[in-house]
Every structure is written in C-alpha cells, then in structure tokens.
Amino acid sequence: MEVVDAVVIGAGFAGLRALYRLRGMGKKVAVLEAGAGVGGVWYHNGYPGARCDVESYDYSYSFSPELEQEWRWTERYATQPEILNYINHVADRFDLRKDIQFNTRMAQARYDEQAARWTVAAENGQTWSSQFLVMCVGQLSTPKAPNFPGQAAFQGEVIHSGVWPKHSVDFVGKRVAIIGTGSSGMQMTPIIAKQAKHLTVFQRTANFSIPASNAPVSDEEDRQVKASYRTRREQAWNSPTGLGFKPNKQSALDVTPEEREKVYEAAWSRLGYGFALSYHDILLSMAANDTAADFIRRKIGAVINDPVVRDKLVPKGHPFAARRPSVDSGYFQAFNRDNVELADLRESPIVSFTPEGIRTTIKSHSFDTIIFATGFDAFTGSLLKPDIVGRGAITLREKWAAGPVTQLGVGVSDFPNMLIVVGPGSPSLLSNVMVSTEEQIDWLAELVRHMESNKLVEFEAEPQAEQRWVAHVNERAKETLYLSADSYYNGAEIPGKPRVFMPYSGGVRGYRRILHQCAQDGYSGFTLRDAPAASGGLNRTPEVSAA
Ligand code: N01
C-alpha cells in the first residue's frame, strides 16, 4: 500500500489543479485517473464540433502568469482538441504526470476512524493510505446509458457523445441518427450533417440556443488580453457567473420594447451564454424571461425554412436558461439541408431499436450509426459510482439517498477528510466552472495548510451546518426560475433520481465570500480535531481560528 497525504480522483482540470497546489505545499499526492490521458470530460467528449461555451481566455487556469502569457488561444471558443492540447501542455509544463496513474479507476475508499485516514482501492487491486480524499470527478462525467427496447439488436455502430472513440469516425456516405438535442447533440449536428448521407435528429425537448459568434483570435486581441489578464481575472472572480461581466442592473420590464430589442440584439450577436445576463431578472421573473424567450424564439424561427420543422424546433414549455441553453454554430440552419430530418419524439416516441435502426410509432428508420447525445448522470453520478464508506460504515450512497447533502458543497458529515470539488451544493455548472474549480481548490489547500499548522488531523462537516447549507441552496433556488423546468440541475435527467436542486445559484462572488468567511471564522460549520474523534480523545477544536 502506498502512503500519501492526498489521493485525488480524476485528472481533469480540477485534478491537475489540486495536484499542482498540494504538491506545491510539499504534500505527497497520488492522482488516479480512469482514462488513458489527462483532460477528464475534455478527454472523453471528442465528438465532432465539441467546443467550450465559455471564452477561451476565461476557460483557462489563472494560477500561473507565465502560463497565461505563453499559451496562445486560436479561437474565441476553443475546440475540444485545442483544450486537450492546453491541458496536456499544463501537465508537461508543471511535470504533473509523474504523480498521475492513468487507466486506474477508483473502486472504493474506506475511512479508518481510528487512524483518521482513507484507504483507497483501485479496480486493479492497488491501494493507497491517505489523510485526504479529494474528489475531482466532474459533474458531467458519467454518461447516461439509454435503455430502449431491443437496443442490443441494432447491428450498426453505437456511440455515446461522452465516451467518443479515439479512432476517427467516418460519417461520409452513412445514415446517421443523433438522439438528444442538448449542447452535445446541437454542436455535432451541423458538422455531421455536412458529412453524412442522411442525418436524423431525434428530439424530445427543443432547447434554447444562442449563436456562438465564434471567431479566430487576432494577434492584437491576444496582446490586449495578455496585457490586462489580472483585471480580466478579477472581473471573473467578482462576477456572478465567473464569466467576467455583470448582469445589466435594469429589469427587462422597466424599458421600452424598442430598447429591449436593441439590448437583446447586441447580446445575441456577441454574448453567447451570457445572453441570460442581458437583464438582471431574466432568471428571476417569468414576465422578464418571456421577453428574452420570445426574442430567441423569433431569432431561431427566422433561420428555419420549413414551417412544420420550425414549429417543432422552436423551444417552448420551459423558461429560457432554466435548463442549460446551448451555444451553437449553425444548429438550426442544418435542418434546411435536404439530408437532415427531425424526428419529434413527443409526437412519435421510439418504440424499439431494430437490427436495422429505430422504429418510432410512425416510421421505421434505417441507420449505419446511432449516436447517443443523451447526456449524463449529472452532479452525483461519478461521486456515487465508487463505494465511498465513511464513519460507522455508512456509504455516500446511503447518506445521499434523498439527494446530496454537503456543507458549502465541499464537505460531508460522516465523511471526514473528504473534499469534493465543484460538486453539488457549489456554483459548479451554474458558473464558469474553471473559476469555481480554482476557487474551491485554493480554499481546500488553505484548509489543509491550516490543519497542518495547528497539528489537526481530522476535519468534518457538522450535520446542522449541512442542513443549513442545503436549506440555503434551496432558498436561493426558489428565488429563481430554475425550479420551473425539468433539468439535470434538479435530477430530472434520470428516472427515479431524487428531485432536489443541486448547484448553488447564489453566484460565484457570493459563494466566494461565504467560503472566505467560513475560513476566517475558523472553518465554521466544520469540526477540526487534533486527534481522531474515534480514538477516544475527542479533542474537538471548533474554536481554533484560521491561521
Ligand atoms: O446532455 P444534456 P449534453 N430519449 O443532458 C435527450 C455540458 N456541455 O451532453 O431534454 C430521448 O444537455 C434529452 O432530452 P430531454 C453542458 O453543461 C458543454 O448535450 O431530457 N432523448 C436532451 O435533449 C451541457 O448542458 C459543452 O427531453 C433523450 C439530451 O438527450 C451538458 O454538458 C458541450 C433521452 C441530453 O442533453 C450536457 O450536455 C457539450 C431518451 N431516453 C456539453 N435521454 C460546452 O460547450 C436523454 N435525452 C462547454
């Protein structure tokens, strides 16, 4: 068994950042990564058209000014291969690979209450003893496996967008199906449409989307960003979403329709995902939201030629941005092509898969390739996959049977010395996740430093604090329109999953203040101990103040 200070699970953006930070503090770290390379979701989601919907310069690490200056992004929204190149560059530049064990999937972690240490076991039988367990497993990393009748009978190729094959997939001359019209389905549609002989997109819910307005980054733009990178970072850290710009303080309802139209028009052609910040109340008031949703419906409708297809593709039935909207590059226009067909699953659901393809209530389709762009078991999927066994042999699955419960999104009572990065209870997917990731890792590193300086061996979330935080997360969500739509924010993506709202909607800046206040108050809501609680000594020291 290898003895380390921290086992980090996952070598995506969060895992690498945790490794870099903890190693810099002199800690011995082992990173376990199930994939064969670094990158996490960016390693696995290699489907055509995969691209970030946060601007490249903002979707990058802020911890190294040298790294910021030397890396040259080529497009406003980076493609998956470029992001993968970036994270590989980071791994090499900071010599991170030597502490990462690839092709190693965590199977179990068991907390030893007497020793205040985790024993972590991989599927290959290897084990580690570690003081800290840092879960950097991502929120959208367990692909949702669809289960249609007769699925196994299909004789063509089946691919999931979230585990895209590493070999090149050729669609030329093929009959292709895409099931799912979230960001993944919407991004791949226009690209595959240009290659395939015929493409059928199976849509259950029409999704809102804003044009990416992607463009190459000129040398002058690159120079300007690099000359003012600190200011740009400060703006991101202090903005509600981590995207760097503040919402318009006006209400969408306090301006004339003409003024609103101008603001929406400008946002449409430039802001991408940030369109939702055009007015401060778009996600707070249904009437305000309706103005944005109506504008977007008109815009989408205007680029679709066929009135029947248009009616099906224009989103309705949920407020704009209450489910995650997409940022697309020609998705709706793809349906004007002769080789692209829309199959509306609300009107005619899938009856079964067949050896040749898919049979709906109105038609039998034949395909060479079927792509599941059906999403993920969000937020909790990858946290609940391994056996994580805490105090008194309770498992995380049991603890979260009614939905995830955390103190500030980072700690869980009965699971001492376990830290979760950008998981449920934190802004995670409601923010520029890069900003949230770095914020949380810096915070947890300071907690580790504080424990070391004060000779503390165990920290643990307090159950009452956890209950208060969950109540607060719910209160903040109730102020918004998020609860008025079925989405992966609230567990609707998996039948039978607890229906609780998981991310923290109080904003990046608000959350940052809460984390800092917690540390300043001696890690309020956490119990810090200088001997394991179970060792008989108790030695609880909640009053210890932060160093
Ligand atoms: O997954 P999704 P995704 N039968 O869950 C449909 C991030 N991301 O992979 O809406 C038929 O959004 C489902 O239908 P419905 C981003 O945060 C970012 O596209 O449940 N259809 C939906 O249309 C994004 O939000 C980028 O009715 C079924 C789709 O499949 C998140 O990842 C790029 C079905 C799933 O959509 C997930 O995106 C890509 C069934 N049984 C992804 N089950 C960036 O740009 C599901 N669907 C950074």
Coordinates of C-alpha atoms and ligand atoms in Angstrom, one line a residue:
M1 CA 0.0 0.0 0.0
E2 CA 1.3 3.4 -1.0
V3 CA 1.2 6.0 1.8
V4 CA 0.4 9.6 0.6
D5 CA -1.0 12.8 2.0
A6 CA -3.8 13.1 -0.6
V7 CA -5.4 10.9 -3.1
V8 CA -7.0 13.0 -5.9
I9 CA -9.6 11.2 -8.0
G10 CA -9.6 12.5 -11.6
A11 CA -7.0 14.1 -13.8
G12 CA -9.2 16.7 -15.5
F13 CA -8.9 20.5 -14.9
A14 CA -9.7 20.1 -11.2
G15 CA -7.5 17.1 -10.5
L16 CA -4.5 18.7 -12.1
R17 CA -5.0 22.0 -10.3
A18 CA -5.4 20.1 -7.0
L19 CA -2.2 18.1 -7.7
Y20 CA -0.3 21.3 -8.6
R21 CA -1.4 23.2 -5.5
L22 CA -1.0 20.4 -2.9
R23 CA 2.4 19.3 -4.3
G24 CA 3.5 22.9 -4.1
M25 CA 2.7 22.7 -0.4
G26 CA 5.1 19.8 0.0
K27 CA 2.3 17.2 0.0
K28 CA 2.7 13.7 -1.4
V29 CA -0.2 13.3 -3.9
A30 CA -1.4 10.4 -5.9
V31 CA -3.9 11.1 -8.7
L32 CA -6.0 8.2 -10.0
E33 CA -7.4 8.6 -13.5
A34 CA -9.6 6.1 -15.2
G35 CA -8.8 7.3 -18.7
A36 CA -5.5 7.0 -20.6
G37 CA -4.7 10.7 -20.6
V38 CA -5.4 14.0 -18.8
G39 CA -8.4 16.1 -19.6
G40 CA -11.4 14.5 -17.9
V41 CA -14.5 15.3 -19.9
W42 CA -12.3 17.0 -22.5
Y43 CA -10.5 13.7 -23.0
H44 CA -13.7 11.7 -23.5
N45 CA -16.0 14.1 -25.2
G46 CA -14.2 14.1 -28.6
Y47 CA -17.3 14.3 -30.8
P48 CA -17.2 16.4 -33.9
G49 CA -17.9 20.1 -33.1
A50 CA -17.2 19.8 -29.4
R51 CA -16.3 23.2 -28.2
C52 CA -16.3 25.2 -25.0
D53 CA -19.2 27.7 -24.5
V54 CA -17.0 29.9 -22.2
E55 CA -14.5 32.1 -23.9
S56 CA -11.1 30.5 -24.2
Y57 CA -9.2 33.1 -22.2
D58 CA -11.6 32.7 -19.3
Y59 CA -11.7 28.9 -19.5
S60 CA -8.1 28.6 -18.6
Y61 CA -6.0 28.4 -15.4
S62 CA -5.2 31.6 -13.6
F63 CA -2.6 30.3 -11.2
S64 CA 0.5 30.9 -13.4
P65 CA 1.1 34.3 -15.1
E66 CA 3.8 32.6 -17.2
L67 CA 1.3 30.0 -18.5
E68 CA -1.2 32.8 -19.2
Q69 CA 1.4 34.6 -21.3
E70 CA 2.8 31.7 -23.2
W71 CA -0.4 29.9 -24.3
R72 CA -1.9 31.3 -27.5
W73 CA -5.6 30.5 -27.9
T74 CA -6.6 30.5 -31.6
E75 CA -10.4 30.9 -31.4
R76 CA -12.8 32.8 -29.2
Y77 CA -14.4 29.5 -28.2
A78 CA -11.8 26.8 -28.2
T79 CA -12.4 23.4 -29.8
Q80 CA -12.1 20.2 -27.8
P81 CA -8.7 19.3 -29.4
E82 CA -7.3 22.7 -28.6
I83 CA -8.5 22.4 -24.9
L84 CA -7.0 19.0 -24.8
N85 CA -3.7 20.3 -26.1
Y86 CA -3.8 23.0 -23.5
I87 CA -4.3 20.7 -20.6
N88 CA -1.6 18.3 -21.9
H89 CA 0.7 21.3 -22.1
V90 CA -0.1 22.2 -18.5
A91 CA 0.6 18.6 -17.4
D92 CA 4.0 18.6 -19.1
R93 CA 5.0 22.2 -18.2
F94 CA 4.4 21.6 -14.5
D95 CA 5.7 18.0 -14.6
L96 CA 2.4 16.7 -13.3
R97 CA 2.3 13.3 -15.0
K98 CA 4.7 11.7 -12.6
D99 CA 2.1 11.7 -9.8
I100 CA -0.8 10.6 -12.1
Q101 CA -1.7 7.0 -12.5
F102 CA -3.7 6.5 -15.7
N103 CA -6.0 3.6 -16.6
T104 CA -6.7 3.4 -12.9
R105 CA -10.3 3.6 -11.8
M106 CA -11.1 4.1 -8.1
A107 CA -13.3 1.2 -6.8
Q108 CA -13.6 2.0 -3.1
A109 CA -12.5 4.4 -0.4
R110 CA -13.0 3.5 3.2
Y111 CA -12.4 5.8 6.2
D112 CA -10.4 4.4 9.1
E113 CA -11.9 6.2 12.0
Q114 CA -9.0 5.2 14.4
A115 CA -6.3 6.4 12.1
A116 CA -8.2 9.3 10.5
R117 CA -7.1 8.1 7.1
W118 CA -8.7 6.9 3.9
T119 CA -7.8 3.6 2.4
V120 CA -8.4 3.9 -1.4
A121 CA -8.6 0.9 -3.6
A122 CA -8.5 0.9 -7.4
E123 CA -10.2 -1.7 -9.6
N124 CA -6.8 -3.2 -10.4
G125 CA -6.3 -4.1 -6.8
Q126 CA -3.8 -1.3 -5.9
T127 CA -4.3 0.5 -2.6
W128 CA -3.3 3.8 -1.1
S129 CA -3.4 5.1 2.5
S130 CA -4.1 8.9 2.6
Q131 CA -5.1 11.6 5.0
F132 CA -7.2 13.4 2.4
L133 CA -9.5 12.2 -0.3
V134 CA -10.1 14.8 -2.9
M135 CA -12.9 14.1 -5.4
C136 CA -12.3 15.9 -8.7
V137 CA -14.6 13.6 -10.7
G138 CA -16.5 16.2 -12.7
Q139 CA -20.3 16.9 -12.8
L140 CA -20.9 15.5 -16.3
S141 CA -18.7 12.5 -16.4
T142 CA -20.9 9.5 -16.0
P143 CA -22.7 9.1 -19.4
K144 CA -26.3 8.4 -19.1
A145 CA -26.9 5.0 -20.7
P146 CA -30.2 4.9 -22.5
N147 CA -32.1 1.7 -22.4
F148 CA -34.5 1.5 -25.4
P149 CA -36.3 -1.8 -26.0
G150 CA -34.3 -4.0 -28.4
Q151 CA -31.3 -1.8 -28.1
A152 CA -28.8 -4.7 -28.3
A153 CA -30.4 -5.9 -31.6
F154 CA -29.1 -2.9 -33.6
Q155 CA -26.3 -4.2 -35.9
G156 CA -24.7 -0.9 -36.8
E157 CA -22.3 1.3 -34.8
V158 CA -23.5 2.8 -31.5
I159 CA -21.5 5.7 -29.9
H160 CA -22.1 7.9 -26.8
S161 CA -21.0 11.5 -27.1
G162 CA -19.5 11.3 -23.7
V163 CA -17.2 8.4 -24.5
W164 CA -16.3 9.2 -28.0
P165 CA -14.0 6.7 -29.6
K166 CA -10.3 7.7 -30.0
H167 CA -10.3 6.4 -33.6
S168 CA -11.6 8.7 -36.3
V169 CA -15.3 8.1 -37.0
D170 CA -16.2 8.4 -40.7
F171 CA -19.8 9.6 -41.5
V172 CA -19.3 10.0 -45.2
G173 CA -22.0 8.2 -47.1
K174 CA -23.6 6.9 -43.8
R175 CA -27.1 7.1 -42.5
V176 CA -26.7 8.6 -39.0
A177 CA -29.0 9.1 -36.0
I178 CA -28.4 11.5 -33.2
I179 CA -30.6 11.0 -30.1
G180 CA -30.6 14.1 -27.9
T181 CA -30.6 17.8 -28.5
G182 CA -28.7 19.3 -25.5
S183 CA -25.3 21.0 -26.1
S184 CA -23.6 17.8 -27.4
G185 CA -26.3 17.0 -30.0
M186 CA -26.6 20.6 -31.1
Q187 CA -22.8 21.0 -31.5
M188 CA -22.3 17.8 -33.5
T189 CA -25.4 18.2 -35.8
P190 CA -24.1 20.8 -38.3
I191 CA -20.8 19.0 -38.7
I192 CA -22.2 15.5 -39.2
A193 CA -24.9 16.9 -41.4
K194 CA -22.2 18.0 -43.9
Q195 CA -20.6 14.6 -44.0
A196 CA -23.4 12.1 -43.7
K197 CA -25.6 10.8 -46.5
H198 CA -28.6 11.3 -44.2
L199 CA -28.9 12.5 -40.7
T200 CA -31.9 12.1 -38.4
V201 CA -32.0 14.1 -35.2
F202 CA -34.3 12.6 -32.5
Q203 CA -35.6 15.5 -30.4
R204 CA -37.5 15.1 -27.1
T205 CA -37.2 18.7 -25.9
A206 CA -36.5 21.6 -28.1
N207 CA -33.6 23.5 -26.5
F208 CA -32.9 27.2 -26.4
S209 CA -29.6 28.2 -28.0
I210 CA -27.6 31.3 -28.7
P211 CA -25.2 31.6 -31.6
A212 CA -21.6 31.2 -30.6
S213 CA -20.3 34.0 -32.8
N214 CA -17.1 32.2 -32.8
A215 CA -14.1 33.8 -34.5
P216 CA -10.3 33.4 -34.7
V217 CA -8.4 35.4 -32.1
S218 CA -6.2 38.0 -33.8
D219 CA -2.7 38.9 -32.6
E220 CA -4.0 42.2 -31.4
E221 CA -6.8 40.7 -29.3
D222 CA -4.3 38.2 -27.8
R223 CA -1.9 41.0 -26.9
Q224 CA -4.7 43.1 -25.3
V225 CA -6.0 40.2 -23.2
K226 CA -2.5 39.3 -22.1
A227 CA -1.7 42.9 -21.2
S228 CA -4.7 43.1 -18.8
Y229 CA -5.1 39.5 -17.7
R230 CA -5.2 40.3 -14.0
T231 CA -8.0 42.7 -14.4
R232 CA -9.9 40.2 -16.5
R233 CA -9.4 37.5 -13.8
E234 CA -10.5 39.9 -11.1
Q235 CA -13.7 40.6 -13.1
A236 CA -14.4 36.9 -13.4
W237 CA -13.9 36.2 -9.7
N238 CA -16.2 39.0 -8.8
S239 CA -18.9 38.4 -11.3
P240 CA -22.0 36.3 -10.5
T241 CA -21.2 33.6 -13.1
G242 CA -17.4 33.8 -13.3
L243 CA -17.8 34.9 -16.9
G244 CA -16.4 38.3 -16.2
F245 CA -19.3 40.5 -16.9
K246 CA -22.0 41.7 -14.5
P247 CA -25.7 41.5 -15.3
N248 CA -27.4 44.6 -16.5
K249 CA -28.9 46.1 -13.3
Q250 CA -32.1 47.0 -15.1
S251 CA -35.2 44.9 -15.2
A252 CA -36.3 43.7 -18.6
L253 CA -39.7 45.1 -17.7
D254 CA -38.5 48.6 -17.0
V255 CA -37.5 49.5 -20.5
T256 CA -39.4 50.1 -23.7
P257 CA -39.8 47.2 -26.1
E258 CA -37.6 49.1 -28.6
E259 CA -34.8 49.5 -26.1
R260 CA -35.1 45.8 -25.1
E261 CA -34.9 44.7 -28.6
K262 CA -31.6 46.7 -29.1
V263 CA -30.1 45.2 -26.0
Y264 CA -31.1 41.6 -27.0
E265 CA -29.9 42.2 -30.5
A266 CA -26.4 43.2 -29.2
A267 CA -26.3 40.3 -26.8
W268 CA -27.4 37.9 -29.4
S269 CA -24.6 38.7 -31.7
R270 CA -21.9 38.8 -29.0
L271 CA -22.6 37.3 -25.6
G272 CA -23.3 33.6 -26.2
Y273 CA -24.2 32.0 -22.9
G274 CA -24.0 35.5 -21.3
F275 CA -27.3 36.4 -23.1
A276 CA -29.0 35.4 -19.9
L277 CA -27.4 38.4 -18.1
S278 CA -28.9 40.9 -20.6
Y279 CA -31.2 42.0 -17.7
H280 CA -30.8 41.1 -14.1
D281 CA -34.3 39.5 -13.8
I282 CA -34.3 37.1 -16.7
L283 CA -33.9 34.2 -14.4
L284 CA -35.9 35.7 -11.6
S285 CA -39.2 36.8 -13.2
M286 CA -41.3 34.9 -15.6
A287 CA -42.5 38.1 -17.3
A288 CA -38.9 39.2 -17.8
N289 CA -37.9 35.8 -19.0
D290 CA -40.8 35.8 -21.5
T291 CA -39.3 38.8 -23.2
A292 CA -36.0 37.1 -23.7
A293 CA -37.6 33.8 -24.7
D294 CA -39.8 35.5 -27.2
F295 CA -36.8 37.2 -28.8
I296 CA -34.9 34.0 -29.0
R297 CA -37.9 32.1 -30.5
R298 CA -38.2 34.8 -33.2
K299 CA -34.5 34.5 -34.0
I300 CA -34.5 30.8 -34.1
G301 CA -37.6 30.7 -36.2
A302 CA -36.2 33.2 -38.7
V303 CA -33.4 30.8 -39.8
I304 CA -35.6 27.7 -40.3
N305 CA -37.2 27.4 -43.8
D306 CA -39.8 24.7 -43.3
P307 CA -42.8 25.9 -41.1
V308 CA -43.5 22.4 -39.7
V309 CA -39.9 21.8 -38.7
R310 CA -39.7 25.4 -37.4
D311 CA -42.6 24.8 -35.1
K312 CA -41.0 21.7 -33.6
L313 CA -37.5 23.2 -33.2
V314 CA -38.6 26.4 -31.6
P315 CA -38.3 25.8 -27.8
K316 CA -41.4 26.1 -25.7
G317 CA -42.8 24.8 -22.4
H318 CA -39.9 26.0 -20.2
P319 CA -38.3 29.3 -19.4
F320 CA -35.1 30.4 -21.2
A321 CA -32.0 29.3 -19.3
A322 CA -34.0 27.4 -16.6
R323 CA -32.4 24.4 -18.3
R324 CA -28.9 24.9 -19.6
P325 CA -29.2 26.6 -23.0
S326 CA -26.7 25.7 -25.8
V327 CA -24.3 27.9 -27.7
D328 CA -24.4 26.7 -31.2
S329 CA -22.8 27.2 -34.6
G330 CA -25.4 26.6 -37.3
Y331 CA -27.5 24.0 -35.5
F332 CA -31.0 25.3 -36.6
Q333 CA -29.7 26.1 -40.1
A334 CA -28.6 22.5 -40.5
F335 CA -32.3 21.5 -40.8
N336 CA -32.6 23.4 -44.0
R337 CA -30.4 20.8 -45.7
D338 CA -32.1 18.1 -47.8
N339 CA -30.2 15.3 -46.0
V340 CA -31.3 16.3 -42.4
E341 CA -34.5 15.1 -40.9
L342 CA -36.1 16.0 -37.5
A343 CA -37.8 13.2 -35.6
D344 CA -40.0 14.6 -32.9
L345 CA -40.2 12.1 -30.0
R346 CA -43.0 13.9 -28.3
E347 CA -45.2 13.3 -31.3
S348 CA -43.9 9.9 -32.2
P349 CA -41.8 8.2 -29.5
I350 CA -39.3 5.4 -30.1
V351 CA -41.0 2.0 -29.9
S352 CA -37.8 0.0 -30.2
F353 CA -34.5 -0.5 -31.8
T354 CA -34.3 -2.9 -34.6
P355 CA -31.4 -4.7 -36.3
E356 CA -31.6 -2.0 -39.0
G357 CA -32.2 1.1 -36.9
I358 CA -35.0 2.6 -34.9
R359 CA -38.8 2.2 -35.0
T360 CA -41.0 5.0 -33.8
T361 CA -44.8 5.0 -33.6
I362 CA -44.9 6.3 -37.2
K363 CA -41.8 5.2 -39.0
S364 CA -39.0 2.6 -39.3
H365 CA -35.6 4.3 -39.8
S366 CA -32.5 2.5 -41.1
F367 CA -29.1 3.6 -39.8
D368 CA -25.4 2.8 -40.1
T369 CA -24.6 4.7 -36.9
I370 CA -26.6 5.8 -33.9
I371 CA -25.2 8.4 -31.6
F372 CA -26.5 8.8 -28.1
A373 CA -26.1 12.5 -27.2
T374 CA -28.3 11.7 -24.2
G375 CA -26.2 13.4 -21.5
F376 CA -25.0 12.4 -18.1
D377 CA -26.0 11.3 -14.6
A378 CA -25.2 14.9 -13.5
F379 CA -23.5 16.1 -10.3
T380 CA -23.8 12.9 -8.3
G381 CA -23.2 10.1 -11.0
S382 CA -19.4 9.9 -10.6
L383 CA -19.4 10.6 -6.9
L384 CA -21.8 7.7 -6.2
K385 CA -20.2 5.2 -8.6
P386 CA -17.4 4.0 -6.4
D387 CA -18.0 2.7 -2.9
I388 CA -17.2 5.6 -0.5
V389 CA -17.5 4.3 3.0
G390 CA -17.4 6.8 5.8
R391 CA -17.8 6.8 9.6
G392 CA -19.8 3.8 11.1
A393 CA -19.6 2.1 7.7
I394 CA -22.2 4.4 6.1
T395 CA -21.8 4.8 2.4
L396 CA -22.1 8.0 0.5
R397 CA -24.9 6.4 -1.5
E398 CA -26.9 5.8 1.8
K399 CA -26.0 9.3 3.0
W400 CA -27.3 10.9 -0.2
A401 CA -30.3 8.5 -0.8
A402 CA -32.6 11.5 -0.7
G403 CA -30.2 13.8 -2.6
P404 CA -26.8 15.3 -1.9
V405 CA -26.2 16.9 1.4
T406 CA -23.0 19.0 1.9
Q407 CA -21.5 21.8 4.0
L408 CA -20.7 24.5 1.4
G409 CA -20.5 21.9 -1.3
V410 CA -17.1 20.7 -0.1
G411 CA -17.5 18.5 2.9
V412 CA -20.0 15.8 4.1
S413 CA -20.6 14.8 7.7
D414 CA -19.6 11.2 8.4
F415 CA -17.0 11.5 5.6
P416 CA -14.1 13.3 7.4
N417 CA -11.1 14.5 5.4
M418 CA -13.0 14.1 2.1
L419 CA -13.2 17.1 -0.1
I420 CA -15.5 17.5 -3.1
V421 CA -14.5 19.9 -5.9
V422 CA -17.3 21.7 -7.9
G423 CA -19.9 19.2 -6.8
P424 CA -23.5 19.6 -5.7
G425 CA -24.0 22.5 -3.3
S426 CA -21.5 24.7 -5.1
P427 CA -21.9 27.0 -8.1
S428 CA -20.3 24.4 -10.4
L429 CA -22.4 24.2 -13.6
L430 CA -24.1 27.5 -13.0
S431 CA -20.8 29.2 -13.3
N432 CA -17.6 29.3 -15.4
V433 CA -16.6 26.0 -13.8
M434 CA -12.9 26.9 -14.2
V435 CA -13.3 29.8 -11.9
S436 CA -15.2 27.7 -9.4
T437 CA -12.7 24.9 -9.6
E438 CA -9.7 27.1 -8.8
E439 CA -11.6 28.9 -6.0
Q440 CA -12.5 25.7 -4.2
I441 CA -9.1 24.1 -4.6
D442 CA -7.3 27.2 -3.2
W443 CA -9.8 27.1 -0.3
L444 CA -9.3 23.5 0.4
A445 CA -5.5 23.9 0.2
E446 CA -5.7 26.6 2.8
L447 CA -7.7 24.3 5.0
V448 CA -5.0 21.6 4.6
R449 CA -2.4 24.2 5.5
H450 CA -4.4 25.4 8.5
M451 CA -4.7 21.8 9.8
E452 CA -1.0 21.2 9.4
S453 CA 0.0 24.5 11.1
N454 CA -2.4 23.7 14.0
K455 CA -1.4 20.0 14.2
L456 CA -5.0 19.0 13.4
V457 CA -5.6 15.6 11.8
E458 CA -9.3 15.5 11.0
F459 CA -11.9 17.8 9.7
E460 CA -15.6 17.0 9.3
A461 CA -18.7 18.9 8.2
E462 CA -21.2 19.4 11.1
P463 CA -24.6 17.9 10.4
Q464 CA -26.5 21.0 11.5
A465 CA -24.3 23.2 9.2
E466 CA -25.0 20.8 6.4
Q467 CA -28.8 21.1 6.9
R468 CA -28.5 24.9 7.0
W469 CA -26.5 24.9 3.8
V470 CA -28.9 22.6 1.9
A471 CA -31.8 24.8 3.1
H472 CA -29.9 27.9 1.9
V473 CA -29.2 26.3 -1.5
N474 CA -32.9 25.6 -1.8
E475 CA -33.9 29.1 -0.7
R476 CA -31.7 30.7 -3.3
A477 CA -33.0 28.3 -6.0
K478 CA -36.6 29.3 -5.1
E479 CA -35.8 32.9 -5.9
T480 CA -35.1 31.8 -9.4
L481 CA -36.9 30.2 -12.3
Y482 CA -34.7 27.1 -12.2
L483 CA -37.3 25.1 -10.4
S484 CA -39.9 25.7 -13.1
A485 CA -38.2 23.3 -15.6
D486 CA -37.2 19.7 -15.5
S487 CA -33.4 19.6 -15.9
Y488 CA -30.3 17.9 -14.8
Y489 CA -29.9 20.7 -12.3
N490 CA -32.7 19.1 -10.3
G491 CA -32.3 15.4 -11.0
A492 CA -34.9 15.1 -13.8
E493 CA -32.5 13.6 -16.2
I494 CA -32.6 10.1 -14.6
P495 CA -35.9 8.4 -13.8
G496 CA -36.0 7.8 -10.0
K497 CA -33.2 10.2 -9.1
P498 CA -34.0 12.3 -6.1
R499 CA -35.6 15.6 -7.3
V500 CA -33.5 18.2 -5.5
F501 CA -31.9 21.3 -6.9
M502 CA -28.1 20.6 -6.8
P503 CA -26.0 23.6 -7.8
Y504 CA -25.7 26.7 -5.7
S505 CA -27.4 29.6 -7.5
G506 CA -26.1 32.4 -5.2
G507 CA -23.4 33.2 -7.7
V508 CA -19.6 32.9 -7.8
R509 CA -18.9 36.1 -5.9
G510 CA -21.4 35.4 -3.2
Y511 CA -20.1 31.8 -2.8
R512 CA -16.5 33.1 -2.7
R513 CA -17.4 35.4 0.2
I514 CA -19.1 32.6 2.1
L515 CA -16.1 30.3 1.7
H516 CA -13.7 33.1 2.9
Q517 CA -16.0 33.9 5.8
C518 CA -16.0 30.2 6.8
A519 CA -12.2 30.1 6.8
Q520 CA -12.0 33.4 8.7
D521 CA -14.3 32.1 11.4
G522 CA -12.0 29.1 12.0
Y523 CA -13.8 26.9 9.4
S524 CA -17.3 27.4 10.9
G525 CA -19.6 24.5 10.1
F526 CA -16.7 22.1 10.2
T527 CA -15.3 20.4 13.3
L528 CA -11.5 20.3 13.3
R529 CA -9.8 17.8 15.6
D530 CA -6.2 17.2 16.8
A531 CA -6.9 13.5 17.3
P532 CA -9.4 11.3 15.5
A533 CA -12.9 11.5 17.1
A534 CA -13.0 7.8 17.3
S535 CA -9.7 7.4 19.1
G536 CA -11.2 8.2 22.4
G537 CA -9.5 11.5 22.9
L538 CA -12.2 13.5 21.1
N539 CA -10.2 16.8 21.2
R540 CA -12.6 18.7 19.2
T541 CA -11.3 22.2 18.5
P542 CA -14.0 24.0 16.6
E543 CA -12.9 27.3 18.2
V544 CA -9.4 27.1 16.6
S545 CA -9.2 30.2 14.4
A546 CA -7.8 30.3 10.9
A547 CA -4.0 30.9 10.7
Ligands
N01_1 O1 -26.6 16.4 -22.4 P1 -28.0 17.1 -22.0 P2 -25.4 17.0 -23.3 N1 -34.9 9.6 -25.1 O2 -28.4 16.4 -20.7 C1 -32.1 13.8 -24.5 C2 -22.1 20.5 -21.0 N2 -21.6 20.6 -22.3 O3 -24.4 16.0 -23.4 O4 -34.2 17.4 -22.7 C3 -34.8 10.7 -25.9 O5 -27.9 18.6 -22.0 C4 -32.5 15.0 -23.7 O6 -33.9 15.2 -23.8 P3 -34.7 15.9 -22.7 C5 -23.2 21.5 -20.8 O7 -23.3 21.9 -19.5 C6 -21.0 21.7 -22.6 O8 -25.9 17.6 -24.6 O9 -34.4 15.2 -21.4 N3 -34.0 11.8 -25.6 C7 -31.6 16.1 -24.2 O10 -32.1 16.6 -25.4 C8 -24.4 20.7 -21.2 O11 -25.6 21.2 -20.7 C9 -20.5 21.9 -23.8 O12 -36.1 15.8 -23.1 C10 -33.3 11.7 -24.5 C11 -30.3 15.3 -24.5 O13 -30.7 13.9 -24.6 C12 -24.0 19.4 -20.6 O14 -22.7 19.2 -20.9 C13 -20.7 21.0 -24.8 C14 -33.3 10.5 -23.7 C15 -29.3 15.4 -23.3 O15 -28.9 16.7 -23.2 C16 -24.7 18.1 -21.1 O16 -24.9 18.2 -22.5 C17 -21.4 19.8 -24.5 C18 -34.1 9.5 -24.0 N4 -34.2 8.4 -23.2 C19 -21.9 19.6 -23.3 N5 -32.5 10.8 -22.6 C20 -19.8 23.1 -24.0 O17 -20.0 23.8 -24.9 C21 -31.9 12.0 -22.8 N6 -32.4 12.5 -24.0 C22 -18.9 23.5 -22.8

